[in-house]
C-alpha cells in the first residue's frame, strides 16, 4: 500500500484563523479524500479531491470553509478557514487507486481551536 | 442512503477471550465491506476487507465474513491480546451510492479494551 504523510501532525490555533493541512503520497493515486473525525466520533467524508478540477463536497461541507487543492496525483491540501472551537477534530486524508476500491489513510492532523 | 451500524462499546475483555464485534449494513448496490482499526493516537489502518458475498477477510487473527442474507460483517478473533486494544470501525464502499466513486461510509466505532 502507499505511504501517506500529513503535515502538520497536530496544531493549536486561535479562533478566526486558518490552517492548511498537507497530504503527500509516495506514489500516484487516482482518488484522494479528506475526512473529519470529531472527538470521540466516527469519520465523516468532507470531500473528494479531484486532480485538475474543483473538489466534490459532501452535504454539510462547503468550499468557502474547506477549500481543497490537488495540483497533481500525489499531493493535496485541505484548508480549514475562519476556525472556531467546533472545528477541533482530527483531519485525515485517504487515497485509493487502480482497480481496488480500498482506501488507505494518512496518520491524521489533530487540530485544536481555542 | 447507505449506512453502517456497529455494536456500541466499550467492549472489555480479558486476554485470550473470544471477541465478536457486530456490524450490519444497508446499501443500495453491492458494497465492499471493511474493518479498520485505530490504535490510540494514530490514524486508521485497514484490518481486513471483503468485496463480495460469502468472502471471508482475515488478518492478524481477525476474521469477518460478508453475509448478504443477513447484511452483516461481524468481526471475530479467537484469542485477544492486550495489544488489540483499539477502536474498530466497520465501513462500506458502494459505488452505486454517491456518484460512482468509492465513498466510504463508517459505523460509529467500537472501543475494545483488553486487560491482562
CSV table of C-alpha atoms in Angstrom, one decimal:
chain,number,residue,atom,x,y,z
A,1,UNK,CA,0.0,0.0,0.0
A,2,UNK,CA,1.0,3.6,-0.5
A,3,UNK,CA,2.9,5.6,2.2
A,4,UNK,CA,0.9,8.6,3.2
A,5,UNK,CA,2.2,11.5,5.2
A,6,UNK,CA,0.4,14.5,6.6
A,7,UNK,CA,1.6,17.9,7.9
A,8,UNK,CA,1.3,19.2,10.5
A,9,UNK,CA,0.6,16.2,12.7
A,10,UNK,CA,-1.0,18.5,15.2
A,11,UNK,CA,-1.6,22.2,15.8
A,12,UNK,CA,-3.3,24.5,18.2
A,13,UNK,CA,-4.9,27.5,16.6
A,14,UNK,CA,-6.7,30.7,17.5
A,15,UNK,CA,-10.3,31.3,16.7
A,16,UNK,CA,-10.8,33.1,13.3
A,17,UNK,CA,-7.5,31.9,11.8
A,18,UNK,CA,-7.0,29.4,9.0
A,19,UNK,CA,-4.8,26.2,8.8
A,20,UNK,CA,-3.7,24.4,5.7
A,21,UNK,CA,-3.1,20.6,6.0
A,22,UNK,CA,-0.9,18.8,3.5
A,23,UNK,CA,-1.2,15.3,2.4
A,24,UNK,CA,1.6,13.6,0.4
A,25,UNK,CA,1.6,10.2,-1.1
A,26,UNK,CA,4.7,8.3,-2.3
A,27,UNK,CA,3.1,7.1,-5.5
A,28,UNK,CA,0.5,8.4,-8.0
A,29,UNK,CA,-3.1,7.6,-6.9
A,30,UNK,CA,-6.4,8.1,-8.6
A,31,UNK,CA,-8.5,9.2,-5.7
A,32,UNK,CA,-7.8,11.3,-2.7
A,33,UNK,CA,-10.3,12.1,0.1
A,34,UNK,CA,-10.5,14.3,3.2
A,35,UNK,CA,-12.3,13.1,6.3
A,36,UNK,CA,-13.1,14.7,9.7
A,37,UNK,CA,-13.2,12.8,13.0
A,38,UNK,CA,-14.7,14.9,15.7
A,39,UNK,CA,-13.7,14.0,19.3
A,40,UNK,CA,-14.9,10.5,20.2
A,41,UNK,CA,-16.8,10.2,16.9
A,42,UNK,CA,-16.6,8.3,13.7
A,43,UNK,CA,-15.2,9.6,10.4
A,44,UNK,CA,-17.2,11.8,8.1
A,45,UNK,CA,-16.2,12.5,4.5
A,46,UNK,CA,-15.6,16.2,3.8
A,47,UNK,CA,-14.8,16.0,0.1
A,48,UNK,CA,-13.1,14.2,-2.7
A,49,UNK,CA,-10.1,16.0,-4.0
A,50,UNK,CA,-10.1,15.9,-7.8
A,51,UNK,CA,-6.9,16.4,-9.8
A,52,UNK,CA,-7.2,19.3,-12.1
A,53,UNK,CA,-10.7,20.3,-11.1
A,54,UNK,CA,-12.8,21.5,-8.2
A,55,UNK,CA,-13.3,19.2,-5.2
A,56,UNK,CA,-16.6,17.4,-4.8
A,57,UNK,CA,-18.1,18.3,-1.4
A,58,UNK,CA,-20.4,16.2,0.8
A,59,UNK,CA,-23.6,17.6,2.2
A,60,UNK,CA,-22.9,20.0,5.0
A,61,UNK,CA,-19.4,21.0,3.8
A,62,UNK,CA,-18.7,24.0,1.6
A,63,UNK,CA,-15.8,25.2,-0.4
A,64,UNK,CA,-15.5,28.5,1.4
A,65,UNK,CA,-15.0,26.8,4.7
A,66,UNK,CA,-12.9,23.9,3.5
A,67,UNK,CA,-11.0,24.8,0.3
A,68,UNK,CA,-9.1,21.9,-1.2
A,69,UNK,CA,-6.4,21.8,-3.8
A,70,UNK,CA,-5.0,18.9,-5.7
A,71,UNK,CA,-2.3,20.0,-8.1
A,72,UNK,CA,-1.1,16.5,-9.1
A,73,UNK,CA,-1.6,12.8,-8.4
A,74,UNK,CA,0.5,12.7,-5.2
A,75,UNK,CA,-0.4,15.8,-3.3
A,76,UNK,CA,-3.5,17.6,-1.8
A,77,UNK,CA,-4.2,20.3,0.7
A,78,UNK,CA,-7.2,21.0,2.9
A,79,UNK,CA,-7.6,24.4,4.5
A,80,UNK,CA,-9.8,24.9,7.5
A,81,UNK,CA,-10.9,28.6,7.2
A,82,UNK,CA,-12.1,31.0,9.8
A,83,UNK,CA,-11.8,28.4,12.5
A,84,UNK,CA,-14.0,28.1,15.6
A,85,UNK,CA,-13.7,25.6,18.5
A,86,UNK,CA,-16.2,23.4,16.8
A,87,UNK,CA,-13.6,22.7,14.1
A,88,UNK,CA,-11.4,20.9,16.7
A,89,UNK,CA,-11.1,17.5,15.2
A,90,UNK,CA,-8.7,15.0,13.6
A,91,UNK,CA,-8.5,15.6,9.8
A,92,UNK,CA,-7.4,12.6,7.8
A,93,UNK,CA,-6.6,12.2,4.1
A,94,UNK,CA,-7.1,8.9,2.4
A,95,UNK,CA,-6.1,7.5,-1.0
A,96,UNK,CA,-7.2,4.8,-3.4
A,97,UNK,CA,-6.4,3.8,-6.9
A,98,UNK,CA,-6.3,1.4,-9.7
A,99,UNK,CA,-8.9,-1.4,-9.7
A,100,UNK,CA,-9.1,-1.5,-5.9
A,101,UNK,CA,-11.7,0.5,-4.1
A,102,UNK,CA,-9.7,0.1,-0.8
A,103,UNK,CA,-8.8,3.4,0.9
A,104,UNK,CA,-5.6,3.8,2.9
A,105,UNK,CA,-5.4,6.6,5.5
A,106,UNK,CA,-2.7,9.0,6.5
A,107,UNK,CA,-1.8,9.4,10.2
A,108,UNK,CA,-4.1,12.4,10.6
A,109,UNK,CA,-3.8,16.0,11.8
A,110,UNK,CA,-5.1,16.7,15.3
A,111,UNK,CA,-6.4,20.3,15.3
A,112,UNK,CA,-7.4,22.2,18.5
A,113,UNK,CA,-9.0,25.6,18.1
A,114,UNK,CA,-9.0,27.8,21.2
B,1,UNK,CA,-28.8,6.2,1.7
B,2,UNK,CA,-26.3,3.6,2.7
B,3,UNK,CA,-25.4,3.2,6.4
B,4,UNK,CA,-23.4,1.0,8.8
B,5,UNK,CA,-24.5,0.1,12.3
B,6,UNK,CA,-22.0,-1.3,14.9
B,7,UNK,CA,-22.5,-2.6,18.4
B,8,UNK,CA,-21.9,0.0,21.0
B,9,UNK,CA,-18.8,-0.1,23.1
B,10,UNK,CA,-16.8,-0.1,25.1
B,11,UNK,CA,-16.1,-3.9,24.9
B,12,UNK,CA,-13.9,-5.0,27.8
B,13,UNK,CA,-12.3,-8.4,27.7
B,14,UNK,CA,-9.7,-10.4,29.5
B,15,UNK,CA,-6.6,-11.5,27.5
B,16,UNK,CA,-7.2,-14.7,25.5
B,17,UNK,CA,-11.0,-14.2,25.4
B,18,UNK,CA,-13.1,-14.6,22.3
B,19,UNK,CA,-14.1,-11.3,20.5
B,20,UNK,CA,-17.1,-10.5,18.4
B,21,UNK,CA,-18.0,-7.0,17.3
B,22,UNK,CA,-21.2,-6.9,15.4
B,23,UNK,CA,-21.7,-4.9,12.2
B,24,UNK,CA,-24.7,-4.7,9.9
B,25,UNK,CA,-25.2,-2.5,6.9
B,26,UNK,CA,-27.8,-1.2,4.4
B,27,UNK,CA,-26.8,-0.5,0.9
B,28,UNK,CA,-28.4,0.2,-2.5
B,29,UNK,CA,-25.9,-1.7,-4.5
B,30,UNK,CA,-23.3,-4.4,-3.9
B,31,UNK,CA,-20.9,-2.9,-1.5
B,32,UNK,CA,-17.4,-3.8,-0.4
B,33,UNK,CA,-17.0,-4.1,3.3
B,34,UNK,CA,-14.1,-3.2,5.5
B,35,UNK,CA,-12.8,-3.2,9.1
B,36,UNK,CA,-10.4,-0.5,10.1
B,37,UNK,CA,-8.6,-0.2,13.4
B,38,UNK,CA,-7.4,2.9,15.1
B,39,UNK,CA,-4.8,2.5,17.9
B,40,UNK,CA,-4.6,5.2,20.5
B,41,UNK,CA,-3.2,8.5,19.0
B,42,UNK,CA,-2.9,7.0,15.5
B,43,UNK,CA,-4.6,7.1,12.1
B,44,UNK,CA,-6.7,4.4,10.6
B,45,UNK,CA,-5.2,1.1,9.5
B,46,UNK,CA,-7.0,-1.3,7.2
B,47,UNK,CA,-7.5,-4.5,9.1
B,48,UNK,CA,-9.4,-6.7,6.5
B,49,UNK,CA,-11.9,-6.5,3.7
B,50,UNK,CA,-14.4,-8.5,1.7
B,51,UNK,CA,-15.6,-7.5,-1.8
B,52,UNK,CA,-18.5,-9.9,-2.4
B,53,UNK,CA,-21.0,-12.2,-0.7
B,54,UNK,CA,-19.5,-15.1,1.3
B,55,UNK,CA,-16.0,-13.7,1.1
B,56,UNK,CA,-14.0,-14.0,4.3
B,57,UNK,CA,-11.5,-11.3,5.1
B,58,UNK,CA,-8.7,-12.2,7.6
B,59,UNK,CA,-5.6,-10.6,9.0
B,60,UNK,CA,-3.7,-10.8,12.3
B,61,UNK,CA,-6.0,-13.5,13.7
B,62,UNK,CA,-9.1,-11.4,13.0
B,63,UNK,CA,-11.8,-12.7,10.6
B,64,UNK,CA,-15.1,-11.4,9.1
B,65,UNK,CA,-17.4,-13.0,6.6
B,66,UNK,CA,-19.6,-11.0,4.2
B,67,UNK,CA,-23.1,-12.3,4.8
B,68,UNK,CA,-25.5,-10.8,2.2
B,69,UNK,CA,-28.6,-12.7,3.6
B,70,UNK,CA,-28.2,-11.0,7.0
B,71,UNK,CA,-26.4,-7.9,5.7
B,72,UNK,CA,-23.7,-8.4,8.3
B,73,UNK,CA,-19.9,-8.3,8.5
B,74,UNK,CA,-19.2,-9.3,12.1
B,75,UNK,CA,-15.5,-9.1,13.3
B,76,UNK,CA,-14.2,-12.1,15.3
B,77,UNK,CA,-11.0,-13.1,16.9
B,78,UNK,CA,-10.4,-16.3,18.9
B,79,UNK,CA,-8.0,-15.0,21.4
B,80,UNK,CA,-7.4,-11.3,22.0
B,81,UNK,CA,-4.3,-9.7,23.3
B,82,UNK,CA,-3.7,-6.5,25.3
B,83,UNK,CA,-2.2,-5.1,22.1
B,84,UNK,CA,-5.5,-5.4,20.3
B,85,UNK,CA,-6.9,-2.6,22.5
B,86,UNK,CA,-8.1,0.0,20.0
B,87,UNK,CA,-11.2,1.4,18.3
B,88,UNK,CA,-12.6,-0.7,15.5
B,89,UNK,CA,-14.6,0.8,12.6
B,90,UNK,CA,-16.8,-1.1,10.2
B,91,UNK,CA,-17.2,0.6,6.8
B,92,UNK,CA,-18.7,0.0,3.4
B,93,UNK,CA,-17.9,1.3,-0.1
B,94,UNK,CA,-20.7,1.4,-2.5
B,95,UNK,CA,-20.1,2.8,-6.0
B,96,UNK,CA,-23.9,2.8,-6.6
B,97,UNK,CA,-24.4,5.4,-3.9
B,98,UNK,CA,-22.6,8.6,-4.4
B,99,UNK,CA,-21.9,9.2,-8.0
B,100,UNK,CA,-19.8,6.2,-8.9
B,101,UNK,CA,-16.7,6.9,-6.8
B,102,UNK,CA,-15.8,4.7,-3.9
B,103,UNK,CA,-17.1,6.8,-1.0
B,104,UNK,CA,-16.5,5.1,2.4
B,105,UNK,CA,-19.3,5.1,5.0
B,106,UNK,CA,-18.3,4.3,8.5
B,107,UNK,CA,-20.0,2.9,11.5
B,108,UNK,CA,-19.7,4.7,14.9
B,109,UNK,CA,-16.7,2.6,16.0
B,110,UNK,CA,-16.4,0.2,18.9
B,111,UNK,CA,-13.8,0.7,21.5
B,112,UNK,CA,-12.1,-2.6,22.7
B,113,UNK,CA,-10.2,-2.7,25.9
B,114,UNK,CA,-8.3,-5.9,26.7
B,115,UNK,CA,-7.0,-6.5,30.2
B,116,UNK,CA,-4.2,-8.9,31.3
